[in-house]
PDB file of C-alpha atoms in Angstrom:
ATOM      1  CA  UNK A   1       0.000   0.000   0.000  1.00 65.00           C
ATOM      2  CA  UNK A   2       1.259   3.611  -0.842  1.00 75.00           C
ATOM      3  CA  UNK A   3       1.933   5.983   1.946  1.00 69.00           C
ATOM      4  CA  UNK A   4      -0.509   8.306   0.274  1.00 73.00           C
ATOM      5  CA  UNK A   5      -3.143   5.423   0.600  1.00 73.00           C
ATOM      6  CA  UNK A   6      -2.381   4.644   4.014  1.00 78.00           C
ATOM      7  CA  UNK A   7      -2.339   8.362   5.155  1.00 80.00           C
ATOM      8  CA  UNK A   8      -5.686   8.246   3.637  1.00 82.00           C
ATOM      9  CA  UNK A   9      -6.683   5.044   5.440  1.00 86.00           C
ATOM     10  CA  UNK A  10      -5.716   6.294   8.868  1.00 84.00           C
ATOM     11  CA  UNK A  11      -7.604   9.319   8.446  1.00 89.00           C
ATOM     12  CA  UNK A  12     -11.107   7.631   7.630  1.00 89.00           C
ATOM     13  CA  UNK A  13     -10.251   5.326  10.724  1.00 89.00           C
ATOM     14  CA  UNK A  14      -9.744   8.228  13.116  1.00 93.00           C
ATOM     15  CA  UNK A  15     -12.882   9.861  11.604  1.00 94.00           C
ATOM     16  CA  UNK A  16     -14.700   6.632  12.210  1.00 93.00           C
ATOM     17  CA  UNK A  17     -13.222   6.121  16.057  1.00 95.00           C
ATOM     18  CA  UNK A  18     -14.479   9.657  16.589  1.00 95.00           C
ATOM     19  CA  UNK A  19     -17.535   9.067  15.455  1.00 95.00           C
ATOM     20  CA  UNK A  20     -17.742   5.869  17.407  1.00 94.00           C
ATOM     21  CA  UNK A  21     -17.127   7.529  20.601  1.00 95.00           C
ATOM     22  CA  UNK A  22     -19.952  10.598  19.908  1.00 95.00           C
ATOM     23  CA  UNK A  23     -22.375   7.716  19.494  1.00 94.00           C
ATOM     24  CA  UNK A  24     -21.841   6.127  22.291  1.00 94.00           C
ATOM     25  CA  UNK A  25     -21.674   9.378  24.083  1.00 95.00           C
ATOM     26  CA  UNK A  26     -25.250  10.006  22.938  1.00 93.00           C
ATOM     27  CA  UNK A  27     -26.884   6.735  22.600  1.00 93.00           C
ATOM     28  CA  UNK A  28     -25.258   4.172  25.475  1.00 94.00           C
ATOM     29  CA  UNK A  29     -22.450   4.919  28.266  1.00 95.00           C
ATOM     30  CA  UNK A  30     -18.894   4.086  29.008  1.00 95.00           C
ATOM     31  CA  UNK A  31     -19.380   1.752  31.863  1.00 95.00           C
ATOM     32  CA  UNK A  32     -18.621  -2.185  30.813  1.00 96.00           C
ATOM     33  CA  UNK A  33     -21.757  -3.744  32.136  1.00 96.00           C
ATOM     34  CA  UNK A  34     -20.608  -7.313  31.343  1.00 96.00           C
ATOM     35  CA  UNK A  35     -17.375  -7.037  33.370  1.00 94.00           C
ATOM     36  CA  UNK A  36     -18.499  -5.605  36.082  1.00 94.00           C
ATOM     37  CA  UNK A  37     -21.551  -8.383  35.970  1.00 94.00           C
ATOM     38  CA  UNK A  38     -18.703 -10.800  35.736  1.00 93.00           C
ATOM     39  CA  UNK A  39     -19.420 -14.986  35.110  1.00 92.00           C
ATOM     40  CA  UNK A  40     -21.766 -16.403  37.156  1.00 90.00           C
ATOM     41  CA  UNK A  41     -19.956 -19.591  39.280  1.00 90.00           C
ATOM     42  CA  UNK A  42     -17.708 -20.721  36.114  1.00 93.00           C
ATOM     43  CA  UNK A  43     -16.682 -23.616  35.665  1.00 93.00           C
ATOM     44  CA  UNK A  44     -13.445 -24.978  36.522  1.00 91.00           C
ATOM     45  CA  UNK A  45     -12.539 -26.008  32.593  1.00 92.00           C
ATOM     46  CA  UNK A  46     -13.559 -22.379  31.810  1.00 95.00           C
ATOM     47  CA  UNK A  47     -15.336 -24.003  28.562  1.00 96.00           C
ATOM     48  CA  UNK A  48     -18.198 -22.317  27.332  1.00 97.00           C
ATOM     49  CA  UNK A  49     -20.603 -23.991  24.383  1.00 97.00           C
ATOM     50  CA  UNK A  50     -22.934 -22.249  22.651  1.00 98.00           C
ATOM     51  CA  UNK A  51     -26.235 -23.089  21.281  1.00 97.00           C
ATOM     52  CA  UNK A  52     -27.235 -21.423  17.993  1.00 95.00           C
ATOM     53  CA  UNK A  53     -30.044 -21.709  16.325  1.00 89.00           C
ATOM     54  CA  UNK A  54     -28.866 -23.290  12.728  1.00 90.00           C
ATOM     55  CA  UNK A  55     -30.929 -26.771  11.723  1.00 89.00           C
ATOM     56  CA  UNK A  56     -28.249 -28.430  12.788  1.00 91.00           C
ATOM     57  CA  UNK A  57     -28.861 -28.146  16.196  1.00 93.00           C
ATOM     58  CA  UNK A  58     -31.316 -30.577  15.907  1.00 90.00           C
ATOM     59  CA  UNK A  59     -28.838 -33.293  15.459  1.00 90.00           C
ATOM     60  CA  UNK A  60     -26.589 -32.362  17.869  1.00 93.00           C
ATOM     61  CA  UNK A  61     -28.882 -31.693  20.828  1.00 93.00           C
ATOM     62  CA  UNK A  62     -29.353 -35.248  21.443  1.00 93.00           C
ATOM     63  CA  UNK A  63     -26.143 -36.024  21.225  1.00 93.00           C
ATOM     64  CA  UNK A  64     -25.158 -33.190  23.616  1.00 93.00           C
ATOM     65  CA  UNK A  65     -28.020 -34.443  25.559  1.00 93.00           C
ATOM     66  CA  UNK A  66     -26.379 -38.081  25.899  1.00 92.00           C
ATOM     67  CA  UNK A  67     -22.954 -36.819  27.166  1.00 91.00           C
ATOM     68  CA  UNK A  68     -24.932 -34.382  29.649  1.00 92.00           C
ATOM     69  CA  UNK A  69     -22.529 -31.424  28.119  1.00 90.00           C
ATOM     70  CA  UNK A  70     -23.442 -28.904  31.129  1.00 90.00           C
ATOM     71  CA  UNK A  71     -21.915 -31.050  33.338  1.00 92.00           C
ATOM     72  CA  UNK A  72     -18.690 -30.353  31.269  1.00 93.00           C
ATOM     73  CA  UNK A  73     -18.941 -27.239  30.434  1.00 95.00           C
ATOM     74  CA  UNK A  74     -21.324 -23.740  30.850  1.00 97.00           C
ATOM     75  CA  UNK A  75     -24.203 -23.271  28.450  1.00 97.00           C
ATOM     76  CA  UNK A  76     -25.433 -20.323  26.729  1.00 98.00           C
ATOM     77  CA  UNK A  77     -28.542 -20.452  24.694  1.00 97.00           C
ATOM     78  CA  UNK A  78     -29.695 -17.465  22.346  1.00 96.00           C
ATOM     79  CA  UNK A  79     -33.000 -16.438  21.228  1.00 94.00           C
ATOM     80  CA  UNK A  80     -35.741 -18.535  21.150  1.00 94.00           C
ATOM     81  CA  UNK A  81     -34.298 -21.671  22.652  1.00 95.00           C
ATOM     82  CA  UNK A  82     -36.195 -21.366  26.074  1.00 96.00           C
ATOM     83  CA  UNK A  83     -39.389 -22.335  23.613  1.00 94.00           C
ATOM     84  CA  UNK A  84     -37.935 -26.138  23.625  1.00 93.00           C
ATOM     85  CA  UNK A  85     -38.231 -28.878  25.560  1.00 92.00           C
ATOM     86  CA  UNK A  86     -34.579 -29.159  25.772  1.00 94.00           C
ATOM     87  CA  UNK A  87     -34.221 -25.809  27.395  1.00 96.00           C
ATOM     88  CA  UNK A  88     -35.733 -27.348  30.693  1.00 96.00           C
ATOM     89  CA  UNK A  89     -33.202 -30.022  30.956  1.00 95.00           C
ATOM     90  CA  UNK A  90     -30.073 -28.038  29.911  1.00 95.00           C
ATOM     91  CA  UNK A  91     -30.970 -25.497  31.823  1.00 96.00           C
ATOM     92  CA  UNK A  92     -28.349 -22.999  30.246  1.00 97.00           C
ATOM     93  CA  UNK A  93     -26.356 -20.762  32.429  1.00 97.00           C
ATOM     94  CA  UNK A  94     -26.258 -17.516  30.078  1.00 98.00           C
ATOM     95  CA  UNK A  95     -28.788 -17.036  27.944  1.00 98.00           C
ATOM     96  CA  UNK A  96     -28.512 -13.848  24.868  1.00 97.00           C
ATOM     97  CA  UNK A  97     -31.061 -12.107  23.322  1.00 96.00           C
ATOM     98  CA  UNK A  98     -30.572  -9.574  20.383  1.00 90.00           C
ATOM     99  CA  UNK A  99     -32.401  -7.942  17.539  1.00 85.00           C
ATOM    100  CA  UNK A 100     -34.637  -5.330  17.808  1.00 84.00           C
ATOM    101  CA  UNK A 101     -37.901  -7.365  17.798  1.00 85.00           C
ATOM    102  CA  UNK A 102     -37.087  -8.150  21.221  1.00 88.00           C
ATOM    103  CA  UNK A 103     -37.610  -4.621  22.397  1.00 90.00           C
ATOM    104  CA  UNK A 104     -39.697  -2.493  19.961  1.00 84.00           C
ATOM    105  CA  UNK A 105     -43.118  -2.498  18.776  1.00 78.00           C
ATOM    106  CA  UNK A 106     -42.645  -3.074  15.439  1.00 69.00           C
ATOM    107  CA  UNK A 107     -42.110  -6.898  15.250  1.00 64.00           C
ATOM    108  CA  UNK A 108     -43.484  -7.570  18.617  1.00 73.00           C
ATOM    109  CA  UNK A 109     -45.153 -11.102  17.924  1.00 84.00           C
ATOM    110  CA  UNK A 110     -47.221 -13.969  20.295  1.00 88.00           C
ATOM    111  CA  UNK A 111     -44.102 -15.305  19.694  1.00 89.00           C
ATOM    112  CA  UNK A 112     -41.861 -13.254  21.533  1.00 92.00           C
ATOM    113  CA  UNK A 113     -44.262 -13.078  24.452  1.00 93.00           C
ATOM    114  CA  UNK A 114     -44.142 -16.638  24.888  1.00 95.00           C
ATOM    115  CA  UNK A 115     -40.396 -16.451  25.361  1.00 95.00           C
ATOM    116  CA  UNK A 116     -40.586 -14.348  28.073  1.00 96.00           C
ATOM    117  CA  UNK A 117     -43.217 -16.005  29.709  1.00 96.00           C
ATOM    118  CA  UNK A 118     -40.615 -19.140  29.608  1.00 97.00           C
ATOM    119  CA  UNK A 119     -38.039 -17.081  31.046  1.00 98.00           C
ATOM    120  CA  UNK A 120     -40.241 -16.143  33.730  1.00 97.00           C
ATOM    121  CA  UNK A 121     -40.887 -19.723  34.648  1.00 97.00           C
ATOM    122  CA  UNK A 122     -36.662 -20.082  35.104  1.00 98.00           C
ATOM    123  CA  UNK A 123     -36.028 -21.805  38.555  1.00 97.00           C
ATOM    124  CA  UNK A 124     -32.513 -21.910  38.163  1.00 97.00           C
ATOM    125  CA  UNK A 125     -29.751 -18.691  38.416  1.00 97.00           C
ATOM    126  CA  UNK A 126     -29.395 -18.004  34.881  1.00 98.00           C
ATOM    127  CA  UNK A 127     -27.753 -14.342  33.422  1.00 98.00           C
ATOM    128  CA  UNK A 128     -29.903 -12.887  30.581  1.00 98.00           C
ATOM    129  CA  UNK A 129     -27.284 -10.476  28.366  1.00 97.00           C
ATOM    130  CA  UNK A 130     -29.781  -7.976  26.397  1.00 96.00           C
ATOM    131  CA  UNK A 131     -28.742  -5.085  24.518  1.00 94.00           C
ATOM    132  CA  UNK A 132     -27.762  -1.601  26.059  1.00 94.00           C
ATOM    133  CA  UNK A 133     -29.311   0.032  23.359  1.00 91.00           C
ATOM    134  CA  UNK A 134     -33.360   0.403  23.848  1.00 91.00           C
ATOM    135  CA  UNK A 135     -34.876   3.754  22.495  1.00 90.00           C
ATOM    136  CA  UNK A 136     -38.458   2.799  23.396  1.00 90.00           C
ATOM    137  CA  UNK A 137     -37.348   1.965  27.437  1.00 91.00           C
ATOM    138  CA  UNK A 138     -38.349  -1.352  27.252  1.00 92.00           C
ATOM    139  CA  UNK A 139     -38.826  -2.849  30.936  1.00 94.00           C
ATOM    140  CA  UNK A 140     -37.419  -6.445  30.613  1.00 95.00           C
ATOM    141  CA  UNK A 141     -38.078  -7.339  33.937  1.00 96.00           C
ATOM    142  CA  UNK A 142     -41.191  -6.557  33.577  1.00 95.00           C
ATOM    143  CA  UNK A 143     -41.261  -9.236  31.006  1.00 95.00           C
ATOM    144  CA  UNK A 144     -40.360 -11.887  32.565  1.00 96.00           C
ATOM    145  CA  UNK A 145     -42.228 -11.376  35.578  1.00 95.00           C
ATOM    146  CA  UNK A 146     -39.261 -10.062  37.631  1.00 96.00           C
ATOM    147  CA  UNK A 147     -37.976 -13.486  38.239  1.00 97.00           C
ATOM    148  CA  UNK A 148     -35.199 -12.775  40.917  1.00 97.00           C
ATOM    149  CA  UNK A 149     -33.566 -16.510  39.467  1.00 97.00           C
ATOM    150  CA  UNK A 150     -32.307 -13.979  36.041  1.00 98.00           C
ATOM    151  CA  UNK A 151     -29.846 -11.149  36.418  1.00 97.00           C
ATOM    152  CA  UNK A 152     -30.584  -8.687  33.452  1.00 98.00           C
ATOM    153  CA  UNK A 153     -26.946  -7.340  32.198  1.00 97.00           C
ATOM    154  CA  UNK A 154     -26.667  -5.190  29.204  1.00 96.00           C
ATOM    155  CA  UNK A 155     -24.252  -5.029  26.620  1.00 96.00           C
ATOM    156  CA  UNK A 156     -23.051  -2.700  24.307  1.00 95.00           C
ATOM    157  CA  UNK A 157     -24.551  -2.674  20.991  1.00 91.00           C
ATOM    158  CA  UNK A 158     -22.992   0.089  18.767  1.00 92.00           C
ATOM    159  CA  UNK A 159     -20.878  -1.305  16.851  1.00 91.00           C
ATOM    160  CA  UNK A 160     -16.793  -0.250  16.337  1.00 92.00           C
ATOM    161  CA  UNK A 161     -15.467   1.097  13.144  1.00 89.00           C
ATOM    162  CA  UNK A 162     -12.035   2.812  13.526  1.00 90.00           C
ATOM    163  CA  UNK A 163      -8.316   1.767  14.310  1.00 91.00           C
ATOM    164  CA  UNK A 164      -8.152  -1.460  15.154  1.00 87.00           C
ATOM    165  CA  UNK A 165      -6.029  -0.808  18.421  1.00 86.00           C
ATOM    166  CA  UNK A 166      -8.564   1.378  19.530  1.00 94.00           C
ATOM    167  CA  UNK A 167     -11.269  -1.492  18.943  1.00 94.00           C
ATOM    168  CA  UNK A 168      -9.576  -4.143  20.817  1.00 95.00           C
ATOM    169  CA  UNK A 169      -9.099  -1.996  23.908  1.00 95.00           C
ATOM    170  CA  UNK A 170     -12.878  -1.418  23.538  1.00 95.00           C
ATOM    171  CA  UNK A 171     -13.522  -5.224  23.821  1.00 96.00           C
ATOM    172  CA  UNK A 172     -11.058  -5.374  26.186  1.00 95.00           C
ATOM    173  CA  UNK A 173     -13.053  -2.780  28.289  1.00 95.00           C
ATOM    174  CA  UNK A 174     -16.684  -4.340  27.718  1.00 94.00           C
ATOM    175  CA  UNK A 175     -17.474  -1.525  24.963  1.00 94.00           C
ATOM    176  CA  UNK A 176     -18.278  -1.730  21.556  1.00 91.00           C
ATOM    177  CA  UNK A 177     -20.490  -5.050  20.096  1.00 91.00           C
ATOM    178  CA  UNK A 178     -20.348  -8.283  19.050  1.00 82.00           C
ATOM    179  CA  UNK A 179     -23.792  -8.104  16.709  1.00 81.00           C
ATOM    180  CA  UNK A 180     -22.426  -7.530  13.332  1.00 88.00           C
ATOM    181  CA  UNK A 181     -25.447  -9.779  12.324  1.00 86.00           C
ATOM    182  CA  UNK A 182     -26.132 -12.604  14.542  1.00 92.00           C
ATOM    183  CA  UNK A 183     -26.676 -13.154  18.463  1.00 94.00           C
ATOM    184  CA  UNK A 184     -24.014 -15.613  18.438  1.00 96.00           C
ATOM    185  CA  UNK A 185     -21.440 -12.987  18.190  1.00 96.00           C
ATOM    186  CA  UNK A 186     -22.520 -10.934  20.624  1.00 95.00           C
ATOM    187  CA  UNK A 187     -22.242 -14.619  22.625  1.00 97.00           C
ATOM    188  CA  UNK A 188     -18.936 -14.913  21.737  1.00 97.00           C
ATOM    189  CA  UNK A 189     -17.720 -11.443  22.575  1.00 97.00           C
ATOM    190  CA  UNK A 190     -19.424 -11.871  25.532  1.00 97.00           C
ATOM    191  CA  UNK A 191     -18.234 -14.756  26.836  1.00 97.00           C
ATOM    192  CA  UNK A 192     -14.642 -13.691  26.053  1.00 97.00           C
ATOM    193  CA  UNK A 193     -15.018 -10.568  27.951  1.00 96.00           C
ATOM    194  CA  UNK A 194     -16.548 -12.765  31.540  1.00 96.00           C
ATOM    195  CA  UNK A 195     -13.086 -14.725  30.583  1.00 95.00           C
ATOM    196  CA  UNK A 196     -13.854 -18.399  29.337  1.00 97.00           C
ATOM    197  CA  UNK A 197     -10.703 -19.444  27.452  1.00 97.00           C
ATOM    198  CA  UNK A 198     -12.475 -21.989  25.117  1.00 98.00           C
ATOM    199  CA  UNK A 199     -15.674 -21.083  23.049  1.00 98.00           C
ATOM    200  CA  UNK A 200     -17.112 -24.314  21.197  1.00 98.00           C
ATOM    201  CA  UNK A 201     -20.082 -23.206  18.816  1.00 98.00           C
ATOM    202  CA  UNK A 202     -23.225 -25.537  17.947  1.00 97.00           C
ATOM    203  CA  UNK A 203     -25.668 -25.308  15.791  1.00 95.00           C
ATOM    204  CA  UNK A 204     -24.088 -21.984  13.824  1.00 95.00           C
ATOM    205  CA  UNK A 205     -24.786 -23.201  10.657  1.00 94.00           C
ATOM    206  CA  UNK A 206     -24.983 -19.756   8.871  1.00 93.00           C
ATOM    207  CA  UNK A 207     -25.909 -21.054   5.848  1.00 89.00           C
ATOM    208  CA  UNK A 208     -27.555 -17.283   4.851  1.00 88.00           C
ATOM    209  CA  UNK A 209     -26.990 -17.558   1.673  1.00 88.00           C
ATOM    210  CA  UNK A 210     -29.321 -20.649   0.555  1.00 86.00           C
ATOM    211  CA  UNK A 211     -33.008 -20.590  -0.239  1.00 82.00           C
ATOM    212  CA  UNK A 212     -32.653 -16.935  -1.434  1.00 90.00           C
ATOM    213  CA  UNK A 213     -35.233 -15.748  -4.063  1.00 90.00           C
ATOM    214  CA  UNK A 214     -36.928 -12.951  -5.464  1.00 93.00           C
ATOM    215  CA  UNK A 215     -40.663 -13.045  -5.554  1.00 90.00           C
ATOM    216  CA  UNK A 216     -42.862 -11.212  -8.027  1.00 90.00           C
ATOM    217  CA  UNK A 217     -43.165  -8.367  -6.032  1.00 90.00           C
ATOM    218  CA  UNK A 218     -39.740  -7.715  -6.270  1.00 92.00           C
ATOM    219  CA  UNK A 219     -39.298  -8.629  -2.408  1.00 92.00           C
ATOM    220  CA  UNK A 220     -36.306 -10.211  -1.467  1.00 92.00           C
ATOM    221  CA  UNK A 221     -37.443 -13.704   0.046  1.00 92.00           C
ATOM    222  CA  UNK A 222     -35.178 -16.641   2.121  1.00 87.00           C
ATOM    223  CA  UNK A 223     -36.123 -20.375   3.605  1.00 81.00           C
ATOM    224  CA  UNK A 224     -34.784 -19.418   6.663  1.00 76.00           C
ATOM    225  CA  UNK A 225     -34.338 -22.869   9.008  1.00 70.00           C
ATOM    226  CA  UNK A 226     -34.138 -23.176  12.756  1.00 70.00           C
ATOM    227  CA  UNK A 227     -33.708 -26.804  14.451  1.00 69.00           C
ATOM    228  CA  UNK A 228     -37.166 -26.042  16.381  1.00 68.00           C
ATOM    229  CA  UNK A 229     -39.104 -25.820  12.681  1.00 63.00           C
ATOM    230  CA  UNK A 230     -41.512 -28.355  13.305  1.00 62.00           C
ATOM    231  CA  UNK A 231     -43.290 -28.080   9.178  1.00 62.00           C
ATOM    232  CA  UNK A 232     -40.530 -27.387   6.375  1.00 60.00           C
ATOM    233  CA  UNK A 233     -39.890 -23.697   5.998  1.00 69.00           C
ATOM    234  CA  UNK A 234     -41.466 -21.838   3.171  1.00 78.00           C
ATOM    235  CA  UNK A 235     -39.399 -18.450   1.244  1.00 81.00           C
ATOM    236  CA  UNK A 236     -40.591 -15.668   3.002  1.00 84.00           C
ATOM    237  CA  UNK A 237     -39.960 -11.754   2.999  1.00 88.00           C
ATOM    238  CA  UNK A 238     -37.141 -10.780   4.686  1.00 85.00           C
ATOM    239  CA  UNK A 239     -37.925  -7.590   6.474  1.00 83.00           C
ATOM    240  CA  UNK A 240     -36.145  -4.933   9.025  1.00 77.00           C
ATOM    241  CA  UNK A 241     -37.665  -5.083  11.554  1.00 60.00           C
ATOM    242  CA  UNK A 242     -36.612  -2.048  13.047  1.00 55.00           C
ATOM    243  CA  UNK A 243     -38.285  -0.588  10.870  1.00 61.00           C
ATOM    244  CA  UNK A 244     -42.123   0.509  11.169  1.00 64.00           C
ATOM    245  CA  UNK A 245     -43.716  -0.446   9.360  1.00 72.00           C
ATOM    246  CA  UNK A 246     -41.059  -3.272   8.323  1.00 74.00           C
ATOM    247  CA  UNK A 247     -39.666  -3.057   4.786  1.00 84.00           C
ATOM    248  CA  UNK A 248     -38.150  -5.531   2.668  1.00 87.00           C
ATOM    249  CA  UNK A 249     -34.401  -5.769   2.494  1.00 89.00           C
ATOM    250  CA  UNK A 250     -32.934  -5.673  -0.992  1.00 92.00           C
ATOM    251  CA  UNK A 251     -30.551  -7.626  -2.629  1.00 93.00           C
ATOM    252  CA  UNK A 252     -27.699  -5.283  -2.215  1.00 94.00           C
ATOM    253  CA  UNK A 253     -28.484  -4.541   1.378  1.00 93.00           C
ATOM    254  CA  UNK A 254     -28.818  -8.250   2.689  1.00 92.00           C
ATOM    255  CA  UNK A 255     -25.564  -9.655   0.718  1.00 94.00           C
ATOM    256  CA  UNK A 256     -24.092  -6.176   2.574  1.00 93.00           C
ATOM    257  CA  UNK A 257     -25.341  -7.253   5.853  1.00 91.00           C
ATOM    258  CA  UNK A 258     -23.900 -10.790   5.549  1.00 93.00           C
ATOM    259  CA  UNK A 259     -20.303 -10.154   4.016  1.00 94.00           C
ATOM    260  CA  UNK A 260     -20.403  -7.845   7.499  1.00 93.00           C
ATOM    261  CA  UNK A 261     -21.324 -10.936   9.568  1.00 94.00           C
ATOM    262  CA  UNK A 262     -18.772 -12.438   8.444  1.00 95.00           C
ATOM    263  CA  UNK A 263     -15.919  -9.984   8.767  1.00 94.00           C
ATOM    264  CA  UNK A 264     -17.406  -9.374  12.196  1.00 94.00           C
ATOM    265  CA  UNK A 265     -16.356 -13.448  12.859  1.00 97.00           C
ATOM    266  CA  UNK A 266     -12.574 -12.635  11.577  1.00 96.00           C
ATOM    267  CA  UNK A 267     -12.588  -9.600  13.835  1.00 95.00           C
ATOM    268  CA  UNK A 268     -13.792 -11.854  16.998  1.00 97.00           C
ATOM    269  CA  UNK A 269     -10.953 -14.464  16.072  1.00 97.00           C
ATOM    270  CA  UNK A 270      -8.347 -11.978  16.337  1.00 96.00           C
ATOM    271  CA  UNK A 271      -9.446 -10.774  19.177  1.00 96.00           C
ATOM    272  CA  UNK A 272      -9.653 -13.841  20.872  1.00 97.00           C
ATOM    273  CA  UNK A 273      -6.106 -14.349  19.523  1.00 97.00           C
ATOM    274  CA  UNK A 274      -4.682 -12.043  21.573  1.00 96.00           C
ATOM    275  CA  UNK A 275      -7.172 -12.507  24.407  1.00 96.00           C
ATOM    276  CA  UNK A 276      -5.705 -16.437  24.242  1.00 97.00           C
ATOM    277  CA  UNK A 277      -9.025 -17.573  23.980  1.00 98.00           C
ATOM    278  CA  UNK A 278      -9.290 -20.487  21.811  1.00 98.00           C
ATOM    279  CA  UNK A 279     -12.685 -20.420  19.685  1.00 98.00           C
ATOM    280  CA  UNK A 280     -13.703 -24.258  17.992  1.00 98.00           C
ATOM    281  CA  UNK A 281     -16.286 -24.256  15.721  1.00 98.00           C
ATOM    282  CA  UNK A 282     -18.367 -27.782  16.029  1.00 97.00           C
ATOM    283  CA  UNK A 283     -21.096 -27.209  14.038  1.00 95.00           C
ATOM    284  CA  UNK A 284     -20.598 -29.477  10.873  1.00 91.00           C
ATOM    285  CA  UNK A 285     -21.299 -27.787   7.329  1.00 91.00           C
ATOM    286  CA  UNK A 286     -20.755 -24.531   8.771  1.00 95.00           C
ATOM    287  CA  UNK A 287     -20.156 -21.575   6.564  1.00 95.00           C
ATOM    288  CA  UNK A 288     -18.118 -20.244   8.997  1.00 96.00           C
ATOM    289  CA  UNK A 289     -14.730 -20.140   7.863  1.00 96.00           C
ATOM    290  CA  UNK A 290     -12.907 -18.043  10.428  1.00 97.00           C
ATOM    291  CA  UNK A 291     -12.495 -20.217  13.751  1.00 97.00           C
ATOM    292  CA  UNK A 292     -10.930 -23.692  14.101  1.00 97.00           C
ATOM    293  CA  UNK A 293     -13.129 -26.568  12.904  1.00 96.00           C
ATOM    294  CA  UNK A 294     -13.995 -29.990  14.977  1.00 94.00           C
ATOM    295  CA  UNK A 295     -17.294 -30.739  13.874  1.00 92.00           C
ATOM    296  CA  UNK A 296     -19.015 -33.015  16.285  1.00 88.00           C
ATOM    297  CA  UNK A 297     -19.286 -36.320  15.339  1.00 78.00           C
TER     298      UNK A 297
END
């Protein structure tokens, strides 16, 4: 690279920490929530798995079932896994929610509500991470029926674009986010930060880029597959849903979204590099191509 190309480089990153910092100045705090929350009696291997939400799950849950895994190891679940059966037995110790249907009004479905009417049926100490970020003061709590078994901790969600130094201090120092397009990575980041020094992943299969059409409408569509799909999925609309009322993503916008996810996994594997935290990725057929593979067998 030319000097006059890096000059130019380190400007636009210096812009962009700036602007980092005035948005977290307006929108969040400084104060890192997670670390100060701290892990919640850790185990003794310090191994963390956790449970996405990919089809694949489906084939592994038994197995992880079998070898009673949280007996080895902490669990963290994500979204909507408190719907299954298998949530009652695992009983995960972390549990991460994050996208904005979780806390606005546009996308609020019965769907939602029933999660946190299973959260609020938790009889076990269990730390739900939601996001910092929540313009429309939405009282979590509240929603699950202030069960005193879940500590709420928030965690940062405005995501880092700057000098990279600068960004790993920010991790370092519970600021900045994980979500650069799935809950799993705010998992990750998370669970590096409360200091587990080996991540194992299930059930990511990130396989975002199958099923995609275009219907005649001109609407972006996807057969998006969870392991808890009970009927085969069907193409539907992909919407934001932060949106009100929620529009259609285009083409550009969601292959945009998902080359981001998955720089967002290359910037978690450095950090954990340097964090020594040793990320395996056991989720077989995974798209994933940034973390060290040992697909369960």
């Amino acid at each position: 690279m030319r000097f006059s190309d890096k000059a130019i480089k380190a400007l636009h990153d210096s812009l962009d920490t700036l602007l980092y910092f005035l948005i977290m100045a307006v929108k969040e705090d400084f104060r890192n929530h997670v670390g100060r929350a701290g892990a919640q009696d850790m185990h003794p291997s310090k191994r963390l798995a956790i449970l996405g939400n990919g089809p694949s799950l489906k084939s592994q849950l038994p197995k992880l079932i079998e070898q009673r895994e949280w007996e080895q190891a902490d669990m963290m679940a994500v979204n909507f896994f408190a719907l299954s059966e298998e949530f009652w037995l695992i009983k995960p110790k972390y549990y991460t929610i994050s996208d904005p249907m979780f806390f606005r009004e546009a996308g609020r479905s019965e769907r939602i509500t029933s999660l946190y009417n299973a959260l609020a049926k938790v009889d076990w100490q269990m730390t739900l991470y939601v996001q910092y970020y929540n313009p429309e003061h939405f009282d979590y709590a509240a929603a699950i029926g202030c069960n005193p078994n879940i500590r709420i901790v928030r965690f940062h969600s405005t995501i880092f674009h700057g000098l990279r130094s600068v960004e790993f201090w920010c991790y370092r120092h519970g600021l900045g986010s994980g979500n650069w397009g799935t809950v799993v990575q705010n998992g990750i980041l998370t669970a590096i930060q409360i200091g587990y020094r080996t991540i194992e992943l299930y059930g990511v299969d990130h396989t975002l880029l199958d099923g995609l059409t275009v219907d005649d409408q001109n609407r972006l569509c996807r057969i998006a597959s969870h392991y808890y799909d009970s009927t085969p999925a069907e193409a539907k609309p992909i919407y934001y849903n932060a949106t009100n009322p929620p529009r259609p993503y285009t083409m550009a916008e969601y292959l945009a979204e998902t080359a981001e996810l998955f720089r967002g996994h290359e910037v978690l594997r450095d950090f954990a590099a340097e964090q020594g935290v040793r990320i395996i990725n056991r989720t077989a057929g995974s798209l994933i191509d940034a973390y060290e593979r040992d697909p369960m067998k």
